[in-house]
Coordinates of C-alpha atoms and ligand atoms in Angstrom, one line a residue:
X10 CA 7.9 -25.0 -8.0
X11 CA 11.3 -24.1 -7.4
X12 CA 13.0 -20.9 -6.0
X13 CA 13.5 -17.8 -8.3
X14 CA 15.2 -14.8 -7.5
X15 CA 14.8 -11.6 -9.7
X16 CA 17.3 -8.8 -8.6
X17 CA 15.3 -5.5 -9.3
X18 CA 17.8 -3.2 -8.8
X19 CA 21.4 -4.5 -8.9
X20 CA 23.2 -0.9 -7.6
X21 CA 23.6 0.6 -3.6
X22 CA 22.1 3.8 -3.1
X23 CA 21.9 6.6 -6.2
X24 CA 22.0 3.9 -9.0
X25 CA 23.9 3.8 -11.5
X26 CA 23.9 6.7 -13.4
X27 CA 23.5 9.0 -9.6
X28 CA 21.5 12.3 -10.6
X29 CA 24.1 14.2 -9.6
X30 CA 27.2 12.8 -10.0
X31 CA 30.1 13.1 -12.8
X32 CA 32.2 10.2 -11.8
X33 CA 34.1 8.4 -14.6
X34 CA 30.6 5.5 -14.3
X35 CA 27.7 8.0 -14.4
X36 CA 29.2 10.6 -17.0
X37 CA 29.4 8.3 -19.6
X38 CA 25.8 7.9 -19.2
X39 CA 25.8 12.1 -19.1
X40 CA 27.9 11.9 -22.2
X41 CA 25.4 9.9 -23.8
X42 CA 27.7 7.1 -24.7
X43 CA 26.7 3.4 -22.8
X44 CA 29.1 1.4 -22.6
X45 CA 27.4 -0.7 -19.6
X46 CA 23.4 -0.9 -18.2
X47 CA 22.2 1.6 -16.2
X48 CA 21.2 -0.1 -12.8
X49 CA 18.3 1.3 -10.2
X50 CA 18.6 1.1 -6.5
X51 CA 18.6 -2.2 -4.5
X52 CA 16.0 -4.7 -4.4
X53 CA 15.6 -8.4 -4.9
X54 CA 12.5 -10.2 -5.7
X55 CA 11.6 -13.7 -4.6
X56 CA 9.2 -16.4 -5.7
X57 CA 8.7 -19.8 -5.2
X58 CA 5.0 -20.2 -7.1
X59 CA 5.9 -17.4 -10.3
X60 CA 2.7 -15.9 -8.7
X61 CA 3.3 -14.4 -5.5
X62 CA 6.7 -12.5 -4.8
X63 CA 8.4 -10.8 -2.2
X64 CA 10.3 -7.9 -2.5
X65 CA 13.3 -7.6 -0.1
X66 CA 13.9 -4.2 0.4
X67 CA 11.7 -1.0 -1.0
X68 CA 13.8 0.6 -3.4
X69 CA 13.0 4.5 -4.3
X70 CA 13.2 2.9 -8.1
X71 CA 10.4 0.6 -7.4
X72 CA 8.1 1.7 -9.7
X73 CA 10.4 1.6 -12.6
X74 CA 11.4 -1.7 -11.5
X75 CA 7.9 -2.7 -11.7
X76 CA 7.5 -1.1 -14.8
X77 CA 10.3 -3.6 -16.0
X78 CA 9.5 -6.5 -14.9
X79 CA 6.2 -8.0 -16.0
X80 CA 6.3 -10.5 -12.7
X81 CA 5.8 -7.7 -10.4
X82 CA 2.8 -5.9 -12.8
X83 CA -1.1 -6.3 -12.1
X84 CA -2.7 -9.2 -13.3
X85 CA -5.5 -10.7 -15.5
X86 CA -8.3 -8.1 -14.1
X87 CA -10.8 -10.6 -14.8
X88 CA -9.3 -12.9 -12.5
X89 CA -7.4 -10.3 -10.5
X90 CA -9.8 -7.4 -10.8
X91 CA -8.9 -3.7 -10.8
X92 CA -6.5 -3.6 -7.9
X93 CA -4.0 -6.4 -8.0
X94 CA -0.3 -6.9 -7.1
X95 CA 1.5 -10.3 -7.2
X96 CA 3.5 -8.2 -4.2
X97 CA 3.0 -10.1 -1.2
X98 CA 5.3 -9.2 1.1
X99 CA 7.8 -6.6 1.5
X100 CA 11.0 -7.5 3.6
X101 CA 13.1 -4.8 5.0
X102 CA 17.0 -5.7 5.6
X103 CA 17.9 -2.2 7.5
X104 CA 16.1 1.1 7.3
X105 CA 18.4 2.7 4.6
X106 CA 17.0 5.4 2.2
X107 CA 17.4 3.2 -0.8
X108 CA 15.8 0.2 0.9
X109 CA 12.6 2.2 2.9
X110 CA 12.0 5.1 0.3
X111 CA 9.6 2.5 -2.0
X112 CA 7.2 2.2 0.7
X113 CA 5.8 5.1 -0.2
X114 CA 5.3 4.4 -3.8
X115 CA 3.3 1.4 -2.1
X116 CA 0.6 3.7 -0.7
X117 CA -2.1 3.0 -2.2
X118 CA -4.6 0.8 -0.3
X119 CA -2.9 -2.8 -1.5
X120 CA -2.4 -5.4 0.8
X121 CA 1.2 -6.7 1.6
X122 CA 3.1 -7.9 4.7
X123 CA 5.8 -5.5 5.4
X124 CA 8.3 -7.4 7.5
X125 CA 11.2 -6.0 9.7
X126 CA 13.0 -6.7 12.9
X127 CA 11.8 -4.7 15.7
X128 CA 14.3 -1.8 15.7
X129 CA 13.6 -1.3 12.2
X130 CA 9.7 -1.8 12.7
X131 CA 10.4 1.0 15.2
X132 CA 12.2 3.5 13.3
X133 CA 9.3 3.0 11.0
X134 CA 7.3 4.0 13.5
X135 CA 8.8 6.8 14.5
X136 CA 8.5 8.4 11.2
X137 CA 4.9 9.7 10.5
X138 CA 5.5 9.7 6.8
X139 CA 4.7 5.4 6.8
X140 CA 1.3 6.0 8.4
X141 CA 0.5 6.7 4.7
X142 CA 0.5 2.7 4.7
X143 CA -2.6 2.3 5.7
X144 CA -2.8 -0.5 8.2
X145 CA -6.4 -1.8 7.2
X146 CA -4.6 -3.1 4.1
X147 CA -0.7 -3.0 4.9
X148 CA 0.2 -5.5 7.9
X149 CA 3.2 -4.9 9.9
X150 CA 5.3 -8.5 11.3
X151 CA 7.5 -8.2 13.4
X152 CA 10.3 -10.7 13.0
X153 CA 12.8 -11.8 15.3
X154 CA 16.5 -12.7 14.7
X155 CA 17.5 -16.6 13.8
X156 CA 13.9 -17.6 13.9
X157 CA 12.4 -19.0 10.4
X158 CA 8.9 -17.9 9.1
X159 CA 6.6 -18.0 6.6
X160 CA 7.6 -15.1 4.3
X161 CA 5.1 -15.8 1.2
X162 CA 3.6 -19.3 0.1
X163 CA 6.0 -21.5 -1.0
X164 CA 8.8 -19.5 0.8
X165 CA 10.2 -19.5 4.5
X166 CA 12.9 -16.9 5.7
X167 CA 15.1 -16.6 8.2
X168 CA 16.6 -13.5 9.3
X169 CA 20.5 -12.9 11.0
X170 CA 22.4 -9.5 12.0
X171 CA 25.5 -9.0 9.9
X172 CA 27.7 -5.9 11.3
X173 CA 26.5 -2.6 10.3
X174 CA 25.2 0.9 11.2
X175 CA 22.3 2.5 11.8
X176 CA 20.8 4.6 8.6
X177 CA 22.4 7.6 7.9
X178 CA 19.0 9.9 9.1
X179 CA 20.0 8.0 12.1
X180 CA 23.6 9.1 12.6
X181 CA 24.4 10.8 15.5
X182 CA 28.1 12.5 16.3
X183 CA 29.7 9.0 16.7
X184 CA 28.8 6.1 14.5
X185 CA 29.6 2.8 15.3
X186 CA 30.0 0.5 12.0
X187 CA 29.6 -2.1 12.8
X188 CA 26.6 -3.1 14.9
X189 CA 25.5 -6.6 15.3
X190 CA 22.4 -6.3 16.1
X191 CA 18.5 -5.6 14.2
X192 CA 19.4 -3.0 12.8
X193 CA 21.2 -5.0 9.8
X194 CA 19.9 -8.4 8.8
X195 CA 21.2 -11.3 6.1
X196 CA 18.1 -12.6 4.9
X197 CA 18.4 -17.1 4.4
X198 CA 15.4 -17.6 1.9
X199 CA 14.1 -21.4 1.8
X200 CA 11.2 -23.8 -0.4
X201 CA 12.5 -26.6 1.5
X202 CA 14.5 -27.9 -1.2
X203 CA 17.3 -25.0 -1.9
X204 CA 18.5 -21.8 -0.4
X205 CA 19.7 -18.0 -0.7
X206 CA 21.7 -15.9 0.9
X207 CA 20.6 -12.2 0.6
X208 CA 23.1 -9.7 2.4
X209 CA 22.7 -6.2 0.7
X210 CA 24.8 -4.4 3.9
X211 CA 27.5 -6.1 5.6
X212 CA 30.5 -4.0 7.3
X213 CA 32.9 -7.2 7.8
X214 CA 32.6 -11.2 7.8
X215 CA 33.4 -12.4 11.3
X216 CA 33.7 -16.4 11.6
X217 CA 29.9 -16.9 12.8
X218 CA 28.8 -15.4 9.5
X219 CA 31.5 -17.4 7.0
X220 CA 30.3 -20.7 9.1
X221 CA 26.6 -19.8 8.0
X222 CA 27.5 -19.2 4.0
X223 CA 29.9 -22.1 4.0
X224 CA 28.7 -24.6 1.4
X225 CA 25.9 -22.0 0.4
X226 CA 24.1 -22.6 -2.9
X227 CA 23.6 -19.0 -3.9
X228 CA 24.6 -15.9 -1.6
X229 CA 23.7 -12.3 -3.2
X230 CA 25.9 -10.2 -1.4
X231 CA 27.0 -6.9 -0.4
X232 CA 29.0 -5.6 -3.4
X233 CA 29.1 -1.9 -3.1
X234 CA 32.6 -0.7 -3.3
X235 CA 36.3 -2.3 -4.6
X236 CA 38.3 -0.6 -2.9
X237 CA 37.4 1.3 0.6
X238 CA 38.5 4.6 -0.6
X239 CA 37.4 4.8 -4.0
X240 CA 34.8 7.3 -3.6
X241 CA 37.3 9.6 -2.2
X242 CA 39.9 8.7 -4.7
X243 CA 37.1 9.7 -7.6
X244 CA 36.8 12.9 -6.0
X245 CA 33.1 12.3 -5.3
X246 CA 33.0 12.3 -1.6
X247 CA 34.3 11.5 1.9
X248 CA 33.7 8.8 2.9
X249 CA 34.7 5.2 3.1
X250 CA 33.0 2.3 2.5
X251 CA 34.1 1.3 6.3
X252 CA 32.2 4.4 7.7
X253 CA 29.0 3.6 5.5
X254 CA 28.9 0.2 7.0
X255 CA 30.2 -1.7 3.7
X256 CA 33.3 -4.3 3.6
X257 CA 34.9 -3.8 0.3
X258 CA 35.4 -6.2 -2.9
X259 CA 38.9 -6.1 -2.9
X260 CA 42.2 -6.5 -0.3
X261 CA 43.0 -9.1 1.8
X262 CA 40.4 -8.2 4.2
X263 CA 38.0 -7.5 1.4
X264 CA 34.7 -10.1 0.6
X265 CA 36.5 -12.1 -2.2
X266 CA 39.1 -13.3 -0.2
X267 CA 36.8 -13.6 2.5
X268 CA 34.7 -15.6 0.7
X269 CA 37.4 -17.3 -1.2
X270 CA 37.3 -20.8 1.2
X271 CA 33.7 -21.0 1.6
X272 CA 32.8 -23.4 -0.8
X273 CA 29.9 -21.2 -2.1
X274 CA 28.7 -22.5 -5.5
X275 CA 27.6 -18.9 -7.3
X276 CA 28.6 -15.9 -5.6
X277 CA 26.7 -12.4 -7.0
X278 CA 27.8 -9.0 -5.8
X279 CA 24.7 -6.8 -5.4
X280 CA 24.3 -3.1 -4.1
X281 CA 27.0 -2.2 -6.7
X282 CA 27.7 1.9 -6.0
X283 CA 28.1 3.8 -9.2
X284 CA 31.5 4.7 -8.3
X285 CA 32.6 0.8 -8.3
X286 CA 35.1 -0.3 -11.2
X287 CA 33.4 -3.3 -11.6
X288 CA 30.5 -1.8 -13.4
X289 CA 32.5 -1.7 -17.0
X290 CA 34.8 -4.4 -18.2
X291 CA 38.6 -4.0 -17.0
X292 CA 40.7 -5.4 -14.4
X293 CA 38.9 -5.4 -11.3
X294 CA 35.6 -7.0 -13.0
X295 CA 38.1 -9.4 -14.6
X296 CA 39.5 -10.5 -10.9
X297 CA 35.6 -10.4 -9.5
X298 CA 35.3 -13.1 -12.1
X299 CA 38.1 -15.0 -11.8
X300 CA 37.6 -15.2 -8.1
X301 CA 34.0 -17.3 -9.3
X302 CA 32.0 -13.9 -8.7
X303 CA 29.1 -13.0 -11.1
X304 CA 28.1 -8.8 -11.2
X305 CA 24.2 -8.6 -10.9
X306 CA 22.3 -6.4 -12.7
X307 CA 18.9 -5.1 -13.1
X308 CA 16.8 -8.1 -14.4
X309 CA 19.2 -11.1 -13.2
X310 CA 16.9 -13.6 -12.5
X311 CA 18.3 -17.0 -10.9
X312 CA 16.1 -20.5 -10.4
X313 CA 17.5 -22.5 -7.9
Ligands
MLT402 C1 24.2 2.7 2.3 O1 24.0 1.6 1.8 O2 25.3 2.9 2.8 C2 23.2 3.7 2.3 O3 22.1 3.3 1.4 C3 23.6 5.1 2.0 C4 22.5 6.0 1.9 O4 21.6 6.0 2.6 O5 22.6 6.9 1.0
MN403 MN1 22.4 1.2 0.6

């Protein structure tokens, strides 16, 4: 037994093509050339036994990502029988779109923990749609900040705010980026002989949080744009990565440099955004690499 990571969906919210988008990444997919994989929305899988796994976060693309990955697909039915998951648990790390839509794919009468701070455990609450998780099979936990717990057999987790926002549904005339609080967690996943760092969302890297990944083993980290402007330097929106909530790749107050002291044996960028360079082979994927970052992508699996 050892820990395994499986990264499900290796792209930030709209994957990689985005339905609607033209920018230089997703035409070429468009075009019908493909120069690089497609990727689906972000979600890591976890296992410490190969038979039960957690899912940290609930993609809208789960079901293609089950669909692709045999270690998440109903089992033996004579051992399993008809209904059958190896999905244990479900661990929310904010209440994002792309990280909450998948619950609702998991409707259907199947037993799984579904784990979230209490803010988030509230906002799921608050929105009727989620009763469709019936609670006879789907238990909710409740998880508090810095305080480890049993996530599935084999594997304890340990949950820690990183700055960031409130989901966009949540928005209101102000938004302040960078919350530290439940709202967004880093996710420390354990088998009592290694470690992982999961951090999907993280708006900045204050010292508290470079103390806890120095000498890490494995962080999966927040990887969604290069440069803080580059969606509206594509043309393909407003916004920075700063007012999503997202510290950028790049710059000296971007994550590599950030990171660049830490000691951290193998780096991954995660919740890439279909707009980020890094995607195809060129300069900034070149200087990802040569700063000891790998680029994830949809069926990266890592054993500790
Ligand atoms: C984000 O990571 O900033 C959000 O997933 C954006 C969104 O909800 O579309
Ligand atoms: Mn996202």
């Amino acid at each position: 037994m050892s820990l395994r990571v499986l990264v499900a969906g290796a792209a930030a919210g709209g994957g990689l093509p985005q339905w609607n988008c033209n920018g230089s990444n997703s035409a070429a997919f468009w075009r019908g050339s493909q120069p690089f994989q497609a990727a689906t929305q972000s979600c890591l899988a976890v296992s410490s036994n190969g038979s039960d796994w957690a899912l940290l976060n609930a993609s809208p693309d789960i079901r293609q990502q089950i669909m692709a990955l045999p270690q998440l697909q109903p089992r033996d039915p004579s051992r399993y029988g008809l209904r059958d998951t190896p999905i244990r648990a479900v661990l929310l790390t904010n209440g994002d779109i792309d990280h909450v839509a998948g619950l609702l794919t998991l409707r259907e009468k199947q037993a799984f923990d579904l784990v979230t701070t209490p803010v988030i455990a509230d906002v799921l609450a608050q929105n009727p749609i989620f009763d469709a998780l019936d609670p006879q099979f789907v238990t909710r936990r409740t998880i508090a900040l810095d305080q480890p717990f049993a996530l599935i057999d084999g594997v304890t987790a340990e949950l820690f705010a990183v700055p960031g926002k409130v989901p966009l549904y949540l928005e209101g005339d102000t938004v302040d980026t960078e919350v530290v609080g439940e709202q967004t967690v880093g996710v420390e996943l354990s088998d009592g002989a290694s470690s992982v760092f999961y951090i999907p969302g993280c708006a900045a890297i204050p010292d508290t949080l470079a103390q806890r990944l120095t000498g890490a083993k494995l962080v999966l980290f927040d990887g969604t744009l290069w440069t803080d402007d580059e969606m509206i330097q594509q043309g393909v929106g407003q916004k920075t990565g700063k007012r999503m909530g997202h510290i950028s790749m790049s710059g000296a107050d971007g994550s590599i440099a950030a990171f660049e002291n830490l000691s951290v044996t193998r780096k991954v960028f995660v919740h890439i955004n279909n707009t980020n360079p890094v995607w195809r082979n060129g300069p900034e994927r070149a200087e990802a690499e040569a700063a000891g970052w790998e680029i994830a992508y949809d069926g990266m699996e890592i054993r500790l």
